[in-house]
Every structure is written in structure tokens, then in C-alpha cells.
């Protein structure tokens, strides 16, 4: 599945999940260990999402998801009020934009589970554009219903911010990479993951910050990015 059009749109989404007036959305997406499924956002000028869930949860297994290319924001899986979402045995990458995240979560996040998967933020594209900010998992402005469990990131194969950097002569605008970010006080449970790392810059570029895990009551945004 890929979002597309006859001309480059401002925003594109591979799969969009929303709650209908008659009830909650909770589809299953994926394939099998022998026949994986793929979802990609496609190219857009501002934002590209592989999967965008708004007030609706889903379950994914054996799914390869990627945000788009040449966009300002590219996100593999964007969760907004998607409490109850579960992702396992999947590979999710943020895409090839300026600001990338494999998974971005905000709003109601109770009972969200990301497990046994590979989650990578930014990748290098075919254009001269080099990512400036990337995260494997980034949660902000969260809330958890008292009857639900805190969101959990556990038993994953690899989590990384990916690739980002700034030109050596442009270090007044530093780049950042985070493996996992839990900011604005989001109660994210992080456990038993094989590897969590920030990332690295491409050749001939510098990197301002690379952090495996950042937990903060601050928003962690700095001056070089907007909210994901």
C-alpha cells in the first residue's frame, strides 16, 4: 500500500485509521513470517505518514512500514489518541525527510505496545537533503486512562534515531537523534530491548546530539523542530 497522486501533494498517508461515529476502529494489518506486507507514505511537500491512526487503534504483525521522502515531516506510524494499538514482528522506518520518526505517539496512549520489532527514524534519500532530527520512538503530550496500562516499548530487536547531521560550517543549527524519547512526562515503559541507540551523521557532516533514551518533563524539542 502506498499513498500517491498525479502531482506531489502537501500531505500523504499510506493507511489512515479513524474512529467512525458508530464505534471504534480496530483493524488488523500485516502478513506472515513468509509473506510480509508493506505500507509506505510516498512523496509529499510537508508531511508523509505510512500509517496514521487518529482516535482509533490497530494491530500490526509482520508489517514493513515507511514514511515518505522529500517531506518536512516523515513518520512511519503516527499515533494520535490510538490507545490499545499493538505492533509486533514489524520493521518501521521514519522515511527520508528533514524530521523523521519511526513511531510518534501523543494523546491517549494507554495499552499501546511496540514489541519484537525494528524501529528506525531517518534514512538518507536520493536528494541532497540531509535529515536534521530523528527518533525511533517519540512520545509527547500523552495521557493514560486510569484503567489502562502505560504504553510499553519492549523486546524489540533494534531501535535507533537513524541518520542526521548538519554541515560542518552550519553547527549553529544542531541536529539531533534519539533512540527513544518520552517527553512532556509521558509514562513510557522501556524494557528488555536488545539495542537502543541515537545514530550517526553521514560522511562529511557533524551531529549535535545523539541519545539512546531521553526521558523528560520538558518537551525536548529545542529550537530546530516543531511538534511531531
PDB file of C-alpha atoms in Angstrom:
ATOM      1  CA  UNK A   1       0.000   0.000   0.000  1.00  0.00           C
ATOM      2  CA  UNK A   2       1.356   3.441  -0.892  1.00  0.00           C
ATOM      3  CA  UNK A   3      -0.124   6.922  -0.795  1.00  0.00           C
ATOM      4  CA  UNK A   4       0.188   8.594  -4.202  1.00  0.00           C
ATOM      5  CA  UNK A   5      -1.233  11.148  -6.612  1.00  0.00           C
ATOM      6  CA  UNK A   6      -0.770  12.708 -10.033  1.00  0.00           C
ATOM      7  CA  UNK A   7       1.197  15.627  -8.528  1.00  0.00           C
ATOM      8  CA  UNK A   8       3.159  15.970  -5.312  1.00  0.00           C
ATOM      9  CA  UNK A   9       0.638  16.675  -2.503  1.00  0.00           C
ATOM     10  CA  UNK A  10       1.314  18.645   0.662  1.00  0.00           C
ATOM     11  CA  UNK A  11       0.499  15.609   2.823  1.00  0.00           C
ATOM     12  CA  UNK A  12       0.102  11.919   2.066  1.00  0.00           C
ATOM     13  CA  UNK A  13      -0.744   8.808   4.108  1.00  0.00           C
ATOM     14  CA  UNK A  14      -0.449   5.148   3.173  1.00  0.00           C
ATOM     15  CA  UNK A  15      -3.152   3.900   5.592  1.00  0.00           C
ATOM     16  CA  UNK A  16      -5.352   6.180   7.716  1.00  0.00           C
ATOM     17  CA  UNK A  17      -7.346   4.788  10.638  1.00  0.00           C
ATOM     18  CA  UNK A  18     -10.040   6.842  12.354  1.00  0.00           C
ATOM     19  CA  UNK A  19     -12.935   6.106  14.651  1.00  0.00           C
ATOM     20  CA  UNK A  20     -16.324   6.137  12.957  1.00  0.00           C
ATOM     21  CA  UNK A  21     -19.474   7.580  14.612  1.00  0.00           C
ATOM     22  CA  UNK A  22     -20.763   4.038  15.126  1.00  0.00           C
ATOM     23  CA  UNK A  23     -17.779   2.776  17.062  1.00  0.00           C
ATOM     24  CA  UNK A  24     -14.015   2.431  17.383  1.00  0.00           C
ATOM     25  CA  UNK A  25     -11.733   1.331  14.576  1.00  0.00           C
ATOM     26  CA  UNK A  26      -9.517  -1.654  15.399  1.00  0.00           C
ATOM     27  CA  UNK A  27      -8.316  -3.332  12.185  1.00  0.00           C
ATOM     28  CA  UNK A  28      -5.555  -5.901  11.855  1.00  0.00           C
ATOM     29  CA  UNK A  29      -2.751  -5.095   9.394  1.00  0.00           C
ATOM     30  CA  UNK A  30       0.047  -7.365   8.300  1.00  0.00           C
ATOM     31  CA  UNK A  31       1.127 -10.589   6.720  1.00  0.00           C
ATOM     32  CA  UNK A  32       3.059 -13.647   7.838  1.00  0.00           C
ATOM     33  CA  UNK A  33       6.656 -14.583   8.505  1.00  0.00           C
ATOM     34  CA  UNK A  34       6.866 -15.933   4.932  1.00  0.00           C
ATOM     35  CA  UNK A  35       4.861 -13.179   3.245  1.00  0.00           C
ATOM     36  CA  UNK A  36       5.262  -9.771   4.848  1.00  0.00           C
ATOM     37  CA  UNK A  37       3.058  -6.807   3.933  1.00  0.00           C
ATOM     38  CA  UNK A  38       4.320  -3.279   3.179  1.00  0.00           C
ATOM     39  CA  UNK A  39       2.887   0.205   3.720  1.00  0.00           C
ATOM     40  CA  UNK A  40       4.601   3.389   2.532  1.00  0.00           C
ATOM     41  CA  UNK A  41       3.639   7.034   2.765  1.00  0.00           C
ATOM     42  CA  UNK A  42       5.018   8.309  -0.545  1.00  0.00           C
ATOM     43  CA  UNK A  43       6.330  11.744  -1.507  1.00  0.00           C
ATOM     44  CA  UNK A  44       4.828  14.973  -0.152  1.00  0.00           C
ATOM     45  CA  UNK A  45       5.994  18.544   0.320  1.00  0.00           C
ATOM     46  CA  UNK A  46       5.122  18.860   4.035  1.00  0.00           C
ATOM     47  CA  UNK A  47       4.235  15.548   5.726  1.00  0.00           C
ATOM     48  CA  UNK A  48       4.184  11.877   4.831  1.00  0.00           C
ATOM     49  CA  UNK A  49       2.931   9.066   7.095  1.00  0.00           C
ATOM     50  CA  UNK A  50       2.984   5.336   6.498  1.00  0.00           C
ATOM     51  CA  UNK A  51       0.120   4.729   8.958  1.00  0.00           C
ATOM     52  CA  UNK A  52      -1.815   7.496  10.693  1.00  0.00           C
ATOM     53  CA  UNK A  53      -4.198   6.441  13.462  1.00  0.00           C
ATOM     54  CA  UNK A  54      -6.473   9.124  14.950  1.00  0.00           C
ATOM     55  CA  UNK A  55      -8.709   8.103  17.865  1.00  0.00           C
ATOM     56  CA  UNK A  56      -8.618   4.537  16.571  1.00  0.00           C
ATOM     57  CA  UNK A  57      -6.365   1.607  17.446  1.00  0.00           C
ATOM     58  CA  UNK A  58      -4.999  -1.181  15.253  1.00  0.00           C
ATOM     59  CA  UNK A  59      -2.900  -4.320  15.477  1.00  0.00           C
ATOM     60  CA  UNK A  60       0.049  -4.961  13.154  1.00  0.00           C
ATOM     61  CA  UNK A  61       2.210  -8.040  12.698  1.00  0.00           C
ATOM     62  CA  UNK A  62       4.821  -8.885  10.054  1.00  0.00           C
ATOM     63  CA  UNK A  63       4.406  -5.431   8.548  1.00  0.00           C
ATOM     64  CA  UNK A  64       7.057  -3.225   6.899  1.00  0.00           C
ATOM     65  CA  UNK A  65       6.141   0.465   7.199  1.00  0.00           C
ATOM     66  CA  UNK A  66       7.976   3.527   5.946  1.00  0.00           C
ATOM     67  CA  UNK A  67       7.213   7.238   5.916  1.00  0.00           C
ATOM     68  CA  UNK A  68       7.729   9.076   2.649  1.00  0.00           C
ATOM     69  CA  UNK A  69      10.535  11.054   1.034  1.00  0.00           C
ATOM     70  CA  UNK A  70      11.487  14.691   0.464  1.00  0.00           C
ATOM     71  CA  UNK A  71       8.965  15.898   3.058  1.00  0.00           C
ATOM     72  CA  UNK A  72       9.374  18.208   6.044  1.00  0.00           C
ATOM     73  CA  UNK A  73       7.984  15.538   8.403  1.00  0.00           C
ATOM     74  CA  UNK A  74       8.113  11.813   7.596  1.00  0.00           C
ATOM     75  CA  UNK A  75       6.741   9.309  10.112  1.00  0.00           C
ATOM     76  CA  UNK A  76       6.335   5.564   9.770  1.00  0.00           C
ATOM     77  CA  UNK A  77       3.476   5.232  12.288  1.00  0.00           C
ATOM     78  CA  UNK A  78       1.797   8.330  13.748  1.00  0.00           C
ATOM     79  CA  UNK A  79      -0.480   7.610  16.711  1.00  0.00           C
ATOM     80  CA  UNK A  80      -2.869  10.303  17.939  1.00  0.00           C
ATOM     81  CA  UNK A  81      -5.213   9.046  20.614  1.00  0.00           C
ATOM     82  CA  UNK A  82      -4.583   5.478  19.442  1.00  0.00           C
ATOM     83  CA  UNK A  83      -4.800   3.745  22.831  1.00  0.00           C
ATOM     84  CA  UNK A  84      -4.745  -0.037  22.523  1.00  0.00           C
ATOM     85  CA  UNK A  85      -2.554  -0.191  19.405  1.00  0.00           C
ATOM     86  CA  UNK A  86      -0.186  -3.159  19.269  1.00  0.00           C
ATOM     87  CA  UNK A  87       2.735  -3.618  16.832  1.00  0.00           C
ATOM     88  CA  UNK A  88       4.903  -6.747  16.747  1.00  0.00           C
ATOM     89  CA  UNK A  89       7.292  -8.564  14.392  1.00  0.00           C
ATOM     90  CA  UNK A  90       7.428  -5.470  12.181  1.00  0.00           C
ATOM     91  CA  UNK A  91      10.000  -3.137  10.643  1.00  0.00           C
ATOM     92  CA  UNK A  92       9.158   0.563  10.805  1.00  0.00           C
ATOM     93  CA  UNK A  93      11.259   3.422   9.443  1.00  0.00           C
ATOM     94  CA  UNK A  94      10.515   7.115   9.565  1.00  0.00           C
ATOM     95  CA  UNK A  95      11.457   7.821   5.973  1.00  0.00           C
ATOM     96  CA  UNK A  96      13.642  10.384   4.226  1.00  0.00           C
ATOM     97  CA  UNK A  97      12.609  13.829   5.407  1.00  0.00           C
ATOM     98  CA  UNK A  98      14.106  16.631   7.488  1.00  0.00           C
ATOM     99  CA  UNK A  99      12.402  15.412  10.685  1.00  0.00           C
ATOM    100  CA  UNK A 100      11.659  11.706  10.992  1.00  0.00           C
ATOM    101  CA  UNK A 101      10.304   9.217  13.487  1.00  0.00           C
ATOM    102  CA  UNK A 102       9.568   5.524  13.144  1.00  0.00           C
ATOM    103  CA  UNK A 103       6.741   5.869  15.692  1.00  0.00           C
ATOM    104  CA  UNK A 104       5.304   9.117  17.066  1.00  0.00           C
ATOM    105  CA  UNK A 105       2.670   8.904  19.828  1.00  0.00           C
ATOM    106  CA  UNK A 106       0.558  11.571  21.510  1.00  0.00           C
ATOM    107  CA  UNK A 107      -2.848  11.915  23.143  1.00  0.00           C
ATOM    108  CA  UNK A 108      -4.364   8.785  24.697  1.00  0.00           C
ATOM    109  CA  UNK A 109      -1.575   6.186  24.755  1.00  0.00           C
ATOM    110  CA  UNK A 110      -2.807   3.597  27.282  1.00  0.00           C
ATOM    111  CA  UNK A 111      -2.213  -0.067  26.393  1.00  0.00           C
ATOM    112  CA  UNK A 112      -0.061   0.795  23.347  1.00  0.00           C
ATOM    113  CA  UNK A 113       2.543  -1.947  22.846  1.00  0.00           C
ATOM    114  CA  UNK A 114       5.537  -1.853  20.483  1.00  0.00           C
ATOM    115  CA  UNK A 115       7.406  -5.138  20.664  1.00  0.00           C
ATOM    116  CA  UNK A 116       9.676  -7.599  18.823  1.00  0.00           C
ATOM    117  CA  UNK A 117      10.238  -5.103  16.012  1.00  0.00           C
ATOM    118  CA  UNK A 118      12.898  -2.913  14.365  1.00  0.00           C
ATOM    119  CA  UNK A 119      12.267   0.844  14.639  1.00  0.00           C
ATOM    120  CA  UNK A 120      14.465   3.403  12.854  1.00  0.00           C
ATOM    121  CA  UNK A 121      13.942   7.141  12.407  1.00  0.00           C
ATOM    122  CA  UNK A 122      15.663   8.853   9.461  1.00  0.00           C
ATOM    123  CA  UNK A 123      17.207   7.381   6.341  1.00  0.00           C
ATOM    124  CA  UNK A 124      19.195   9.139   3.639  1.00  0.00           C
ATOM    125  CA  UNK A 125      17.242   9.868   0.462  1.00  0.00           C
ATOM    126  CA  UNK A 126      18.282  10.384  -3.129  1.00  0.00           C
ATOM    127  CA  UNK A 127      18.287  14.194  -2.792  1.00  0.00           C
ATOM    128  CA  UNK A 128      21.000  16.391  -1.211  1.00  0.00           C
ATOM    129  CA  UNK A 129      18.686  16.926   1.763  1.00  0.00           C
ATOM    130  CA  UNK A 130      20.154  15.534   4.987  1.00  0.00           C
ATOM    131  CA  UNK A 131      17.814  14.848   7.942  1.00  0.00           C
ATOM    132  CA  UNK A 132      18.137  17.191  10.920  1.00  0.00           C
ATOM    133  CA  UNK A 133      16.152  15.341  13.608  1.00  0.00           C
ATOM    134  CA  UNK A 134      15.254  11.678  14.017  1.00  0.00           C
ATOM    135  CA  UNK A 135      13.805   9.275  16.572  1.00  0.00           C
ATOM    136  CA  UNK A 136      12.988   5.593  16.706  1.00  0.00           C
ATOM    137  CA  UNK A 137      10.088   6.160  19.140  1.00  0.00           C
ATOM    138  CA  UNK A 138       8.951   9.598  20.308  1.00  0.00           C
ATOM    139  CA  UNK A 139       6.071  10.160  22.734  1.00  0.00           C
ATOM    140  CA  UNK A 140       4.835  13.586  23.787  1.00  0.00           C
ATOM    141  CA  UNK A 141       1.707  15.289  25.162  1.00  0.00           C
ATOM    142  CA  UNK A 142       0.402  11.929  26.405  1.00  0.00           C
ATOM    143  CA  UNK A 143      -2.428  10.808  28.645  1.00  0.00           C
ATOM    144  CA  UNK A 144      -3.249   7.376  30.079  1.00  0.00           C
ATOM    145  CA  UNK A 145      -6.727   6.304  31.170  1.00  0.00           C
ATOM    146  CA  UNK A 146      -6.540   5.092  34.816  1.00  0.00           C
ATOM    147  CA  UNK A 147      -7.973   1.679  33.854  1.00  0.00           C
ATOM    148  CA  UNK A 148      -5.318   1.098  31.154  1.00  0.00           C
ATOM    149  CA  UNK A 149      -1.630   0.250  31.381  1.00  0.00           C
ATOM    150  CA  UNK A 150       1.179   2.640  30.450  1.00  0.00           C
ATOM    151  CA  UNK A 151       2.446   2.389  26.868  1.00  0.00           C
ATOM    152  CA  UNK A 152       5.209  -0.192  26.520  1.00  0.00           C
ATOM    153  CA  UNK A 153       8.275  -0.489  24.276  1.00  0.00           C
ATOM    154  CA  UNK A 154       9.809  -3.881  24.947  1.00  0.00           C
ATOM    155  CA  UNK A 155      11.696  -6.850  23.494  1.00  0.00           C
ATOM    156  CA  UNK A 156      12.495  -5.007  20.267  1.00  0.00           C
ATOM    157  CA  UNK A 157      15.373  -6.073  18.040  1.00  0.00           C
ATOM    158  CA  UNK A 158      16.752  -2.588  17.343  1.00  0.00           C
ATOM    159  CA  UNK A 159      15.633   0.995  18.000  1.00  0.00           C
ATOM    160  CA  UNK A 160      17.578   3.948  16.627  1.00  0.00           C
ATOM    161  CA  UNK A 161      17.190   7.562  15.604  1.00  0.00           C
ATOM    162  CA  UNK A 162      18.831   6.792  12.274  1.00  0.00           C
ATOM    163  CA  UNK A 163      20.924   9.281  10.309  1.00  0.00           C
ATOM    164  CA  UNK A 164      21.041  13.068  10.700  1.00  0.00           C
ATOM    165  CA  UNK A 165      23.587  15.851  10.579  1.00  0.00           C
ATOM    166  CA  UNK A 166      24.482  19.418   9.786  1.00  0.00           C
ATOM    167  CA  UNK A 167      27.196  20.792   7.558  1.00  0.00           C
ATOM    168  CA  UNK A 168      30.433  21.406   9.381  1.00  0.00           C
ATOM    169  CA  UNK A 169      30.080  25.159   8.694  1.00  0.00           C
ATOM    170  CA  UNK A 170      26.466  25.247   9.949  1.00  0.00           C
ATOM    171  CA  UNK A 171      26.760  23.972  13.509  1.00  0.00           C
ATOM    172  CA  UNK A 172      24.706  26.853  14.926  1.00  0.00           C
ATOM    173  CA  UNK A 173      21.674  24.750  13.919  1.00  0.00           C
ATOM    174  CA  UNK A 174      22.499  21.444  15.616  1.00  0.00           C
ATOM    175  CA  UNK A 175      20.984  18.142  14.589  1.00  0.00           C
ATOM    176  CA  UNK A 176      19.611  15.529  17.000  1.00  0.00           C
ATOM    177  CA  UNK A 177      18.978  11.787  17.050  1.00  0.00           C
ATOM    178  CA  UNK A 178      17.095   9.857  19.750  1.00  0.00           C
ATOM    179  CA  UNK A 179      16.532   6.141  20.034  1.00  0.00           C
ATOM    180  CA  UNK A 180      13.532   6.584  22.345  1.00  0.00           C
ATOM    181  CA  UNK A 181      12.067   9.851  23.594  1.00  0.00           C
ATOM    182  CA  UNK A 182       9.489  10.072  26.404  1.00  0.00           C
ATOM    183  CA  UNK A 183       8.942  13.790  26.942  1.00  0.00           C
ATOM    184  CA  UNK A 184       6.275  16.053  28.438  1.00  0.00           C
ATOM    185  CA  UNK A 185       6.193  13.488  31.249  1.00  0.00           C
ATOM    186  CA  UNK A 186       4.850  10.664  29.062  1.00  0.00           C
ATOM    187  CA  UNK A 187       4.858   7.462  31.184  1.00  0.00           C
ATOM    188  CA  UNK A 188       6.560   5.181  28.668  1.00  0.00           C
ATOM    189  CA  UNK A 189       7.725   1.761  29.882  1.00  0.00           C
ATOM    190  CA  UNK A 190      11.000   0.776  28.166  1.00  0.00           C
ATOM    191  CA  UNK A 191      12.295  -2.708  28.871  1.00  0.00           C
ATOM    192  CA  UNK A 192      14.248  -5.709  27.525  1.00  0.00           C
ATOM    193  CA  UNK A 193      15.126  -4.177  24.153  1.00  0.00           C
ATOM    194  CA  UNK A 194      18.218  -5.656  22.500  1.00  0.00           C
ATOM    195  CA  UNK A 195      19.625  -2.289  21.364  1.00  0.00           C
ATOM    196  CA  UNK A 196      18.627   1.372  21.643  1.00  0.00           C
ATOM    197  CA  UNK A 197      20.896   3.979  20.096  1.00  0.00           C
ATOM    198  CA  UNK A 198      20.848   7.545  18.839  1.00  0.00           C
ATOM    199  CA  UNK A 199      22.547   7.195  15.456  1.00  0.00           C
ATOM    200  CA  UNK A 200      25.279   8.825  13.410  1.00  0.00           C
ATOM    201  CA  UNK A 201      25.829  11.591  10.852  1.00  0.00           C
ATOM    202  CA  UNK A 202      26.575  10.901   7.175  1.00  0.00           C
ATOM    203  CA  UNK A 203      30.092  11.388   5.822  1.00  0.00           C
ATOM    204  CA  UNK A 204      31.379  14.974   5.996  1.00  0.00           C
ATOM    205  CA  UNK A 205      28.566  16.049   8.335  1.00  0.00           C
ATOM    206  CA  UNK A 206      28.508  16.778  12.065  1.00  0.00           C
ATOM    207  CA  UNK A 207      25.937  15.664  14.632  1.00  0.00           C
ATOM    208  CA  UNK A 208      24.858  17.866  17.520  1.00  0.00           C
ATOM    209  CA  UNK A 209      23.203  15.320  19.842  1.00  0.00           C
ATOM    210  CA  UNK A 210      22.825  11.542  19.847  1.00  0.00           C
ATOM    211  CA  UNK A 211      20.984   9.980  22.804  1.00  0.00           C
ATOM    212  CA  UNK A 212      19.780   6.419  23.245  1.00  0.00           C
ATOM    213  CA  UNK A 213      16.908   7.224  25.650  1.00  0.00           C
ATOM    214  CA  UNK A 214      15.651  10.636  26.752  1.00  0.00           C
ATOM    215  CA  UNK A 215      13.005  10.976  29.485  1.00  0.00           C
ATOM    216  CA  UNK A 216      11.905  14.460  30.471  1.00  0.00           C
ATOM    217  CA  UNK A 217       9.080  16.642  31.718  1.00  0.00           C
ATOM    218  CA  UNK A 218      10.356  19.216  29.224  1.00  0.00           C
ATOM    219  CA  UNK A 219       9.181  18.938  25.616  1.00  0.00           C
ATOM    220  CA  UNK A 220      12.643  18.008  24.322  1.00  0.00           C
ATOM    221  CA  UNK A 221      12.054  19.954  21.132  1.00  0.00           C
ATOM    222  CA  UNK A 222      14.794  22.518  21.211  1.00  0.00           C
ATOM    223  CA  UNK A 223      14.715  25.296  18.639  1.00  0.00           C
ATOM    224  CA  UNK A 224      15.182  23.257  15.482  1.00  0.00           C
ATOM    225  CA  UNK A 225      11.889  21.370  15.169  1.00  0.00           C
ATOM    226  CA  UNK A 226       8.145  21.610  15.590  1.00  0.00           C
ATOM    227  CA  UNK A 227       5.909  19.055  17.271  1.00  0.00           C
ATOM    228  CA  UNK A 228       5.683  15.705  15.520  1.00  0.00           C
TER     229      UNK A 228
END
